[in-house]
Amino acid sequence: MAKIMTAGPVQVRENVRIARSKVTTNPDVDPAFAEDYKALCDKLEKIMNCSGRAYIMDGEGILGLEAACASLTEPGDRVLVMDNGIFGRGFDGFVSMYGGEPVMYTKDYHEPFDPDELRAYLEKDHDFKYATLVHCDTPSGMLNEIDKLCPILAEYGIMSVVDSVSAMFGEPVDFDGSYIDILCGGSQKCLSAPPGLTMVWVSDKAMDVMCNRKTPIASFYANITAFKTYYEDKWFPYTMPISDIMGLAAAVDNYLAEPDVLQRHARIAAATRAAVNEAGLEMYVNSGYSNTVTVINVPDGLIDRQILDTMIEDYGIMITGAFDVLAGKVIRIGHMGENANYEDMVETIAALQGTLSKLGFRLKANMVDVFNREMGR
């Protein structure tokens, strides 16, 4: 089996796997489960500095994005869809699906959003119920400054829905300090649990808006308000995936046990970018580099599948290409969560170097030497 150095799912630590295999109770009727669930949500609220509430829902990270739009959107609502990447653009489908009117704020896919440009735009038009924004757009590796953008939205009375699925736990997030209203995450990225769970953090304002709609939420499974009184009622809207949640709890404890986890991601990412740049490869984005994923343009004369297949067949390491408008144009290395360590990353860098050399691309520098230098090795 190839080592997965992808931008999620990532490698899973043994104690997380063990936690998922433990004997379980019936989460529908055992009040102890509600206590355990709340204790885990309390930890998530503290980690993200959220004075609202956090909830864990049964479904991959995309469920959180759809649930945010389903729960907020009423027919005719104007929603600002901030688009500088594939996932950013993708919010328009969720908004439309639930009767809203998506207004696209489309910018260069190679650059992060400029706060001053956003402010200038909103000065002319700010009649939006909420805005959607991606923290790290995984296909391109674009990182947007949510701590600067969301407060601007809040100044104009616009709620914010932030997709931080592939950034949180590897990049800093301050929910209250950034004036975020709904924050979405997933289990399989930097937190390094298996895929299957989405987490949402909800401000008091957002919950109030969702609970006081003029029209009912047009979804059962993607209804965030269904979780509002779970603890008081000791009741959940559906049978919760208890084994997955036990694994998530272990992954959260792993995160809390490492005070410098964000610095680890930053060091690994900087060393990776240095190796890529000095070797003569090109990053897809011009700025706004994520510390969780590095996205590299496929060199002229090569095909993405040549690189990906050689990495697996010759070195046993799996990285990925992309899709949609980036299909065939880039390769992606995920250095998030359990993947963001020296041993796995230097092996990945060496494999990429060997692959490119085998395929006839002449590197301008030894990528392993550069990576080691930047890591102080």
Tab-separated table of C-alpha atoms in Angstrom:
chain	number	residue	atom	x	y	z
A	1	MET	CA	0.000	0.000	0.000
A	2	ALA	CA	1.358	3.413	-0.963
A	3	LYS	CA	2.103	6.019	1.689
A	4	ILE	CA	-0.567	8.705	1.343
A	5	MET	CA	1.044	12.141	1.154
A	6	THR	CA	-2.135	13.661	-0.216
A	7	ALA	CA	-4.022	16.775	0.844
A	8	GLY	CA	-6.452	14.644	2.814
A	9	PRO	CA	-7.254	11.998	3.732
A	10	VAL	CA	-3.932	11.722	5.512
A	11	GLN	CA	-2.165	9.138	7.620
A	12	VAL	CA	-3.930	8.166	10.839
A	13	ARG	CA	-2.100	7.635	14.111
A	14	GLU	CA	-2.405	4.232	15.793
A	15	ASN	CA	-4.137	5.539	18.922
A	16	VAL	CA	-6.892	7.005	16.729
A	17	ARG	CA	-7.421	3.660	15.019
A	18	ILE	CA	-7.526	1.901	18.385
A	19	ALA	CA	-10.050	4.397	19.765
A	20	ARG	CA	-12.353	3.658	16.835
A	21	SER	CA	-12.244	-0.076	17.608
A	22	LYS	CA	-13.341	0.109	21.249
A	23	VAL	CA	-16.605	-1.323	22.523
A	24	THR	CA	-19.442	1.151	22.052
A	25	THR	CA	-22.748	1.921	23.694
A	26	ASN	CA	-26.049	2.824	22.031
A	27	PRO	CA	-25.737	6.561	21.346
A	28	ASP	CA	-29.500	6.891	20.846
A	29	VAL	CA	-30.411	6.008	24.421
A	30	ASP	CA	-27.294	6.152	26.613
A	31	PRO	CA	-27.010	9.627	28.207
A	32	ALA	CA	-23.282	9.009	28.716
A	33	PHE	CA	-22.788	9.449	24.984
A	34	ALA	CA	-24.326	12.926	25.084
A	35	GLU	CA	-21.876	13.809	27.864
A	36	ASP	CA	-18.911	12.532	25.857
A	37	TYR	CA	-20.116	14.293	22.703
A	38	LYS	CA	-20.528	17.585	24.558
A	39	ALA	CA	-17.087	17.276	26.170
A	40	LEU	CA	-15.558	16.856	22.708
A	41	CYS	CA	-17.545	19.800	21.316
A	42	ASP	CA	-16.399	21.915	24.272
A	43	LYS	CA	-12.783	21.163	23.340
A	44	LEU	CA	-13.445	22.121	19.731
A	45	GLU	CA	-15.018	25.402	20.828
A	46	LYS	CA	-11.992	26.235	22.966
A	47	ILE	CA	-9.495	25.346	20.227
A	48	MET	CA	-11.181	27.693	17.735
A	49	ASN	CA	-11.994	30.387	20.340
A	50	CYS	CA	-15.706	30.062	19.658
A	51	SER	CA	-18.152	31.508	22.171
A	52	GLY	CA	-20.977	29.941	20.188
A	53	ARG	CA	-21.464	26.215	19.776
A	54	ALA	CA	-19.645	23.444	17.943
A	55	TYR	CA	-21.384	20.383	16.531
A	56	ILE	CA	-20.161	17.167	14.929
A	57	MET	CA	-22.250	15.832	12.045
A	58	ASP	CA	-22.182	12.445	10.365
A	59	GLY	CA	-20.782	13.089	6.904
A	60	GLU	CA	-17.590	14.113	5.109
A	61	GLY	CA	-16.565	17.782	5.248
A	62	ILE	CA	-18.744	18.770	2.292
A	63	LEU	CA	-21.793	18.105	4.491
A	64	GLY	CA	-20.819	21.050	6.687
A	65	LEU	CA	-20.634	23.389	3.691
A	66	GLU	CA	-24.043	22.309	2.417
A	67	ALA	CA	-25.546	22.382	5.918
A	68	ALA	CA	-24.393	25.961	6.432
A	69	CYS	CA	-26.043	27.060	3.182
A	70	ALA	CA	-29.148	24.925	3.741
A	71	SER	CA	-29.650	26.287	7.229
A	72	LEU	CA	-29.065	29.959	6.403
A	73	THR	CA	-30.520	30.337	2.917
A	74	GLU	CA	-34.122	31.294	2.273
A	75	PRO	CA	-35.641	31.768	-1.198
A	76	GLY	CA	-34.456	35.027	-2.736
A	77	ASP	CA	-31.591	35.654	-0.316
A	78	ARG	CA	-28.623	37.337	-1.978
A	79	VAL	CA	-25.406	35.580	-1.028
A	80	LEU	CA	-21.899	36.786	-1.848
A	81	VAL	CA	-19.877	33.828	-3.150
A	82	MET	CA	-16.209	34.734	-2.836
A	83	ASP	CA	-14.524	32.856	-5.643
A	84	ASN	CA	-10.779	32.564	-6.116
A	85	GLY	CA	-10.633	28.806	-6.374
A	86	ILE	CA	-12.563	25.694	-7.297
A	87	PHE	CA	-14.099	25.149	-3.869
A	88	GLY	CA	-14.819	28.848	-3.490
A	89	ARG	CA	-16.790	28.829	-6.710
A	90	GLY	CA	-18.534	25.628	-5.664
A	91	PHE	CA	-20.574	27.384	-2.991
A	92	ASP	CA	-22.794	28.844	-5.716
A	93	GLY	CA	-24.379	25.428	-6.221
A	94	PHE	CA	-25.328	25.080	-2.556
A	95	VAL	CA	-26.791	28.585	-2.466
A	96	SER	CA	-28.838	28.000	-5.621
A	97	MET	CA	-29.962	24.574	-4.452
A	98	TYR	CA	-31.722	26.133	-1.468
A	99	GLY	CA	-33.308	29.004	-3.376
A	100	GLY	CA	-30.751	31.729	-2.823
A	101	GLU	CA	-29.282	34.106	-5.376
A	102	PRO	CA	-25.498	33.624	-5.554
A	103	VAL	CA	-23.601	36.781	-6.506
A	104	MET	CA	-20.131	35.848	-7.661
A	105	TYR	CA	-17.154	37.846	-6.409
A	106	THR	CA	-14.576	36.267	-8.715
A	107	LYS	CA	-10.883	37.081	-8.551
A	108	ASP	CA	-7.612	35.725	-9.917
A	109	TYR	CA	-7.137	32.067	-8.915
A	110	HIS	CA	-3.417	32.725	-8.443
A	111	GLU	CA	-3.830	35.376	-5.741
A	112	PRO	CA	-5.542	35.596	-2.343
A	113	PHE	CA	-8.384	38.030	-1.830
A	114	ASP	CA	-7.278	41.612	-1.203
A	115	PRO	CA	-9.058	43.080	1.856
A	116	ASP	CA	-8.975	46.609	0.414
A	117	GLU	CA	-10.553	45.432	-2.830
A	118	LEU	CA	-13.286	43.642	-0.899
A	119	ARG	CA	-14.034	46.764	1.119
A	120	ALA	CA	-14.249	48.858	-2.040
A	121	TYR	CA	-16.652	46.334	-3.555
A	122	LEU	CA	-18.872	46.289	-0.484
A	123	GLU	CA	-19.038	50.061	-0.363
A	124	LYS	CA	-20.978	49.866	-3.639
A	125	ASP	CA	-23.055	46.768	-2.851
A	126	HIS	CA	-23.415	45.094	0.534
A	127	ASP	CA	-26.993	43.854	0.427
A	128	PHE	CA	-26.088	40.251	1.213
A	129	LYS	CA	-27.430	37.954	3.906
A	130	TYR	CA	-24.129	36.142	4.172
A	131	ALA	CA	-20.900	35.501	2.285
A	132	THR	CA	-19.073	32.254	1.637
A	133	LEU	CA	-15.291	32.087	1.801
A	134	VAL	CA	-12.707	29.322	1.591
A	135	HIS	CA	-9.767	29.515	3.980
A	136	CYS	CA	-7.529	27.102	2.043
A	137	ASP	CA	-8.726	26.166	-1.434
A	138	THR	CA	-7.222	22.685	-1.540
A	139	PRO	CA	-6.930	22.209	-5.333
A	140	SER	CA	-4.712	25.286	-5.704
A	141	GLY	CA	-3.183	25.626	-2.240
A	142	MET	CA	-4.551	29.170	-1.961
A	143	LEU	CA	-4.778	30.549	1.585
A	144	ASN	CA	-7.128	33.468	2.197
A	145	GLU	CA	-6.770	35.739	5.211
A	146	ILE	CA	-10.039	35.062	6.986
A	147	ASP	CA	-8.883	37.084	9.983
A	148	LYS	CA	-8.867	40.191	7.767
A	149	LEU	CA	-11.722	39.432	5.367
A	150	CYS	CA	-14.461	38.279	7.744
A	151	PRO	CA	-14.277	41.398	9.960
A	152	ILE	CA	-14.847	43.526	6.844
A	153	LEU	CA	-17.924	41.483	6.002
A	154	ALA	CA	-19.146	41.920	9.575
A	155	GLU	CA	-18.736	45.701	9.328
A	156	TYR	CA	-21.341	45.657	6.569
A	157	GLY	CA	-23.694	43.373	8.478
A	158	ILE	CA	-22.877	40.352	6.321
A	159	MET	CA	-22.601	36.988	8.046
A	160	SER	CA	-19.745	34.711	6.991
A	161	VAL	CA	-19.568	31.008	6.204
A	162	VAL	CA	-15.948	29.841	6.154
A	163	ASP	CA	-14.712	26.559	4.710
A	164	SER	CA	-11.536	25.756	6.637
A	165	VAL	CA	-11.681	22.021	5.992
A	166	SER	CA	-8.092	21.764	4.748
A	167	ALA	CA	-6.614	24.584	6.835
A	168	MET	CA	-7.832	24.382	10.429
A	169	PHE	CA	-5.553	22.597	12.890
A	170	GLY	CA	-2.665	23.406	10.510
A	171	GLU	CA	-3.283	27.136	10.183
A	172	PRO	CA	-4.401	29.496	12.983
A	173	VAL	CA	-8.140	30.136	13.265
A	174	ASP	CA	-9.747	32.570	15.705
A	175	PHE	CA	-13.523	32.226	15.366
A	176	ASP	CA	-14.589	35.087	17.629
A	177	GLY	CA	-11.638	37.316	16.805
A	178	SER	CA	-12.336	36.978	13.085
A	179	TYR	CA	-16.100	37.551	13.413
A	180	ILE	CA	-16.921	34.254	11.743
A	181	ASP	CA	-20.531	33.048	11.867
A	182	ILE	CA	-20.260	29.458	10.631
A	183	LEU	CA	-16.931	27.639	10.390
A	184	CYS	CA	-16.719	24.257	8.669
A	185	GLY	CA	-14.094	21.564	9.140
A	186	GLY	CA	-13.514	17.899	8.378
A	187	SER	CA	-12.027	14.953	10.224
A	188	GLN	CA	-9.648	13.708	7.523
A	189	LYS	CA	-7.347	16.680	7.006
A	190	CYS	CA	-5.001	18.269	9.563
A	191	LEU	CA	-6.773	16.601	12.480
A	192	SER	CA	-5.708	13.248	11.027
A	193	ALA	CA	-8.753	11.107	11.687
A	194	PRO	CA	-10.391	9.004	8.966
A	195	PRO	CA	-12.920	10.674	6.672
A	196	GLY	CA	-16.574	10.635	7.654
A	197	LEU	CA	-17.219	13.528	10.028
A	198	THR	CA	-17.792	17.231	9.574
A	199	MET	CA	-17.542	19.810	12.339
A	200	VAL	CA	-19.348	23.121	12.372
A	201	TRP	CA	-18.858	26.051	14.725
A	202	VAL	CA	-21.864	28.376	14.897
A	203	SER	CA	-22.114	31.900	16.293
A	204	ASP	CA	-25.083	32.878	18.459
A	205	LYS	CA	-26.130	35.285	15.718
A	206	ALA	CA	-26.126	32.602	13.046
A	207	MET	CA	-28.112	30.227	15.223
A	208	ASP	CA	-30.663	32.940	15.937
A	209	VAL	CA	-31.040	33.670	12.216
A	210	MET	CA	-31.436	29.974	11.394
A	211	CYS	CA	-34.031	29.450	14.122
A	212	ASN	CA	-36.112	32.482	13.124
A	213	ARG	CA	-36.503	31.901	9.404
A	214	LYS	CA	-39.697	32.714	7.558
A	215	THR	CA	-39.521	29.391	5.697
A	216	PRO	CA	-38.560	25.937	6.977
A	217	ILE	CA	-35.088	24.568	6.271
A	218	ALA	CA	-35.397	22.478	3.115
A	219	SER	CA	-33.323	19.586	4.426
A	220	PHE	CA	-33.378	17.149	7.301
A	221	TYR	CA	-29.837	15.809	7.254
A	222	ALA	CA	-28.234	19.174	6.474
A	223	ASN	CA	-30.138	21.085	9.171
A	224	ILE	CA	-27.769	22.507	11.772
A	225	THR	CA	-30.601	23.641	14.061
A	226	ALA	CA	-31.560	20.001	14.617
A	227	PHE	CA	-28.555	19.796	16.954
A	228	LYS	CA	-29.335	22.905	18.999
A	229	THR	CA	-30.895	21.171	22.010
A	230	TYR	CA	-29.193	17.797	21.782
A	231	TYR	CA	-27.618	18.143	25.226
A	232	GLU	CA	-30.669	19.433	27.051
A	233	ASP	CA	-32.843	16.749	25.459
A	234	LYS	CA	-30.182	14.005	25.387
A	235	TRP	CA	-31.381	13.359	21.857
A	236	PHE	CA	-29.806	13.504	18.403
A	237	PRO	CA	-31.599	13.839	15.047
A	238	TYR	CA	-30.132	10.529	13.858
A	239	THR	CA	-27.989	7.719	15.216
A	240	MET	CA	-24.559	9.202	15.690
A	241	PRO	CA	-21.455	7.360	14.349
A	242	ILE	CA	-20.058	6.668	17.789
A	243	SER	CA	-16.887	4.832	16.695
A	244	ASP	CA	-15.933	7.665	14.350
A	245	ILE	CA	-16.519	10.187	17.116
A	246	MET	CA	-14.373	8.198	19.544
A	247	GLY	CA	-11.583	8.284	16.990
A	248	LEU	CA	-12.067	12.014	16.490
A	249	ALA	CA	-11.788	12.531	20.248
A	250	ALA	CA	-8.414	10.785	20.248
A	251	ALA	CA	-7.259	12.919	17.305
A	252	VAL	CA	-8.308	16.100	19.123
A	253	ASP	CA	-6.342	15.001	22.185
A	254	ASN	CA	-3.318	14.388	19.950
A	255	TYR	CA	-3.648	17.937	18.651
A	256	LEU	CA	-3.932	19.408	22.145
A	257	ALA	CA	-0.870	17.484	23.309
A	258	GLU	CA	1.373	19.293	20.793
A	259	PRO	CA	1.698	23.004	21.636
A	260	ASP	CA	3.780	23.835	18.549
A	261	VAL	CA	1.632	22.005	15.987
A	262	LEU	CA	1.067	25.151	13.917
A	263	GLN	CA	4.782	25.944	13.921
A	264	ARG	CA	5.489	22.388	12.742
A	265	HIS	CA	3.222	22.896	9.755
A	266	ALA	CA	4.819	26.251	8.985
A	267	ARG	CA	8.383	24.835	9.073
A	268	ILE	CA	7.567	21.877	6.862
A	269	ALA	CA	5.687	24.046	4.367
A	270	ALA	CA	8.452	26.652	4.115
A	271	ALA	CA	11.096	23.985	3.537
A	272	THR	CA	8.946	22.333	0.879
A	273	ARG	CA	8.395	25.593	-0.972
A	274	ALA	CA	12.109	26.369	-0.879
A	275	ALA	CA	12.926	22.954	-2.356
A	276	VAL	CA	10.329	23.411	-5.093
A	277	ASN	CA	11.412	26.928	-6.022
A	278	GLU	CA	15.163	26.352	-6.007
A	279	ALA	CA	14.748	23.241	-8.137
A	280	GLY	CA	13.182	25.357	-10.870
A	281	LEU	CA	9.612	24.160	-10.411
A	282	GLU	CA	6.724	26.614	-10.290
A	283	MET	CA	4.088	26.950	-7.598
A	284	TYR	CA	0.541	27.373	-8.890
A	285	VAL	CA	-0.282	30.354	-6.678
A	286	ASN	CA	1.768	33.536	-6.710
A	287	SER	CA	1.157	34.328	-3.038
A	288	GLY	CA	-1.103	33.197	-0.235
A	289	TYR	CA	0.753	29.934	0.269
A	290	SER	CA	-0.927	27.398	2.525
A	291	ASN	CA	1.045	25.604	5.218
A	292	THR	CA	-0.987	22.440	4.642
A	293	VAL	CA	-0.633	21.741	0.920
A	294	THR	CA	1.881	22.648	-1.784
A	295	VAL	CA	0.571	22.793	-5.356
A	296	ILE	CA	3.084	22.668	-8.203
A	297	ASN	CA	2.563	23.306	-11.908
A	298	VAL	CA	3.225	20.243	-14.046
A	299	PRO	CA	6.516	20.996	-15.869
A	300	ASP	CA	6.320	21.604	-19.602
A	301	GLY	CA	6.642	18.418	-21.571
A	302	LEU	CA	5.358	16.189	-18.780
A	303	ILE	CA	1.926	14.786	-17.983
A	304	ASP	CA	0.567	14.734	-14.455
A	305	ARG	CA	-0.187	10.996	-14.569
A	306	GLN	CA	3.422	10.252	-15.485
A	307	ILE	CA	4.546	11.899	-12.274
A	308	LEU	CA	1.818	10.452	-10.063
A	309	ASP	CA	2.177	6.917	-11.391
A	310	THR	CA	5.970	6.909	-11.148
A	311	MET	CA	5.790	8.182	-7.569
A	312	ILE	CA	3.573	5.243	-6.617
A	313	GLU	CA	5.196	2.518	-8.721
A	314	ASP	CA	8.847	3.382	-8.058
A	315	TYR	CA	8.685	4.942	-4.597
A	316	GLY	CA	5.429	3.792	-2.989
A	317	ILE	CA	4.282	7.355	-2.329
A	318	MET	CA	0.911	8.745	-3.339
A	319	ILE	CA	0.467	12.415	-4.144
A	320	THR	CA	-2.367	13.788	-6.274
A	321	GLY	CA	-3.251	15.916	-9.241
A	322	ALA	CA	-6.332	18.115	-9.283
A	323	PHE	CA	-9.658	18.370	-11.069
A	324	ASP	CA	-12.025	20.821	-12.742
A	325	VAL	CA	-10.113	23.776	-14.235
A	326	LEU	CA	-6.856	22.447	-12.760
A	327	ALA	CA	-7.176	18.929	-14.161
A	328	GLY	CA	-3.844	17.842	-15.628
A	329	LYS	CA	-2.173	21.137	-14.747
A	330	VAL	CA	-0.841	20.628	-11.208
A	331	ILE	CA	0.410	18.062	-8.707
A	332	ARG	CA	-0.284	18.383	-4.998
A	333	ILE	CA	1.654	17.348	-1.894
A	334	GLY	CA	-0.272	17.279	1.362
A	335	HIS	CA	1.848	18.174	4.378
A	336	MET	CA	-0.949	18.367	6.921
A	337	GLY	CA	-1.530	16.647	10.231
A	338	GLU	CA	0.291	13.328	10.503
A	339	ASN	CA	1.866	13.908	7.075
A	340	ALA	CA	3.670	17.035	8.272
A	341	ASN	CA	6.782	15.422	9.686
A	342	TYR	CA	10.404	15.439	8.593
A	343	GLU	CA	10.792	11.739	7.813
A	344	ASP	CA	7.766	11.401	5.537
A	345	MET	CA	8.313	14.733	3.839
A	346	VAL	CA	11.999	14.219	3.051
A	347	GLU	CA	11.077	10.820	1.606
A	348	THR	CA	8.392	12.496	-0.509
A	349	ILE	CA	10.748	15.226	-1.695
A	350	ALA	CA	13.350	12.600	-2.623
A	351	ALA	CA	10.730	10.597	-4.513
A	352	LEU	CA	9.561	13.660	-6.433
A	353	GLN	CA	13.150	14.532	-7.292
A	354	GLY	CA	13.858	11.011	-8.490
A	355	THR	CA	10.643	10.890	-10.486
A	356	LEU	CA	11.251	14.162	-12.289
A	357	SER	CA	14.822	13.210	-13.070
A	358	LYS	CA	13.690	9.853	-14.445
A	359	LEU	CA	11.121	11.628	-16.641
A	360	GLY	CA	13.788	13.915	-18.089
A	361	PHE	CA	13.172	17.164	-16.198
A	362	ARG	CA	16.448	18.843	-15.261
A	363	LEU	CA	16.332	20.211	-11.746
A	364	LYS	CA	18.288	23.354	-10.892
A	365	ALA	CA	19.030	22.224	-7.345
A	366	ASN	CA	19.028	19.099	-5.227
A	367	MET	CA	15.600	19.224	-3.613
A	368	VAL	CA	16.555	17.021	-0.683
A	369	ASP	CA	19.581	19.172	0.131
A	370	VAL	CA	17.462	22.331	0.062
A	371	PHE	CA	14.750	20.766	2.203
A	372	ASN	CA	17.315	19.567	4.744
A	373	ARG	CA	19.017	22.949	4.823
A	374	GLU	CA	15.718	24.710	5.525
A	375	MET	CA	14.869	22.170	8.214
A	376	GLY	CA	18.240	22.698	9.871
A	377	ARG	CA	19.412	19.169	9.133
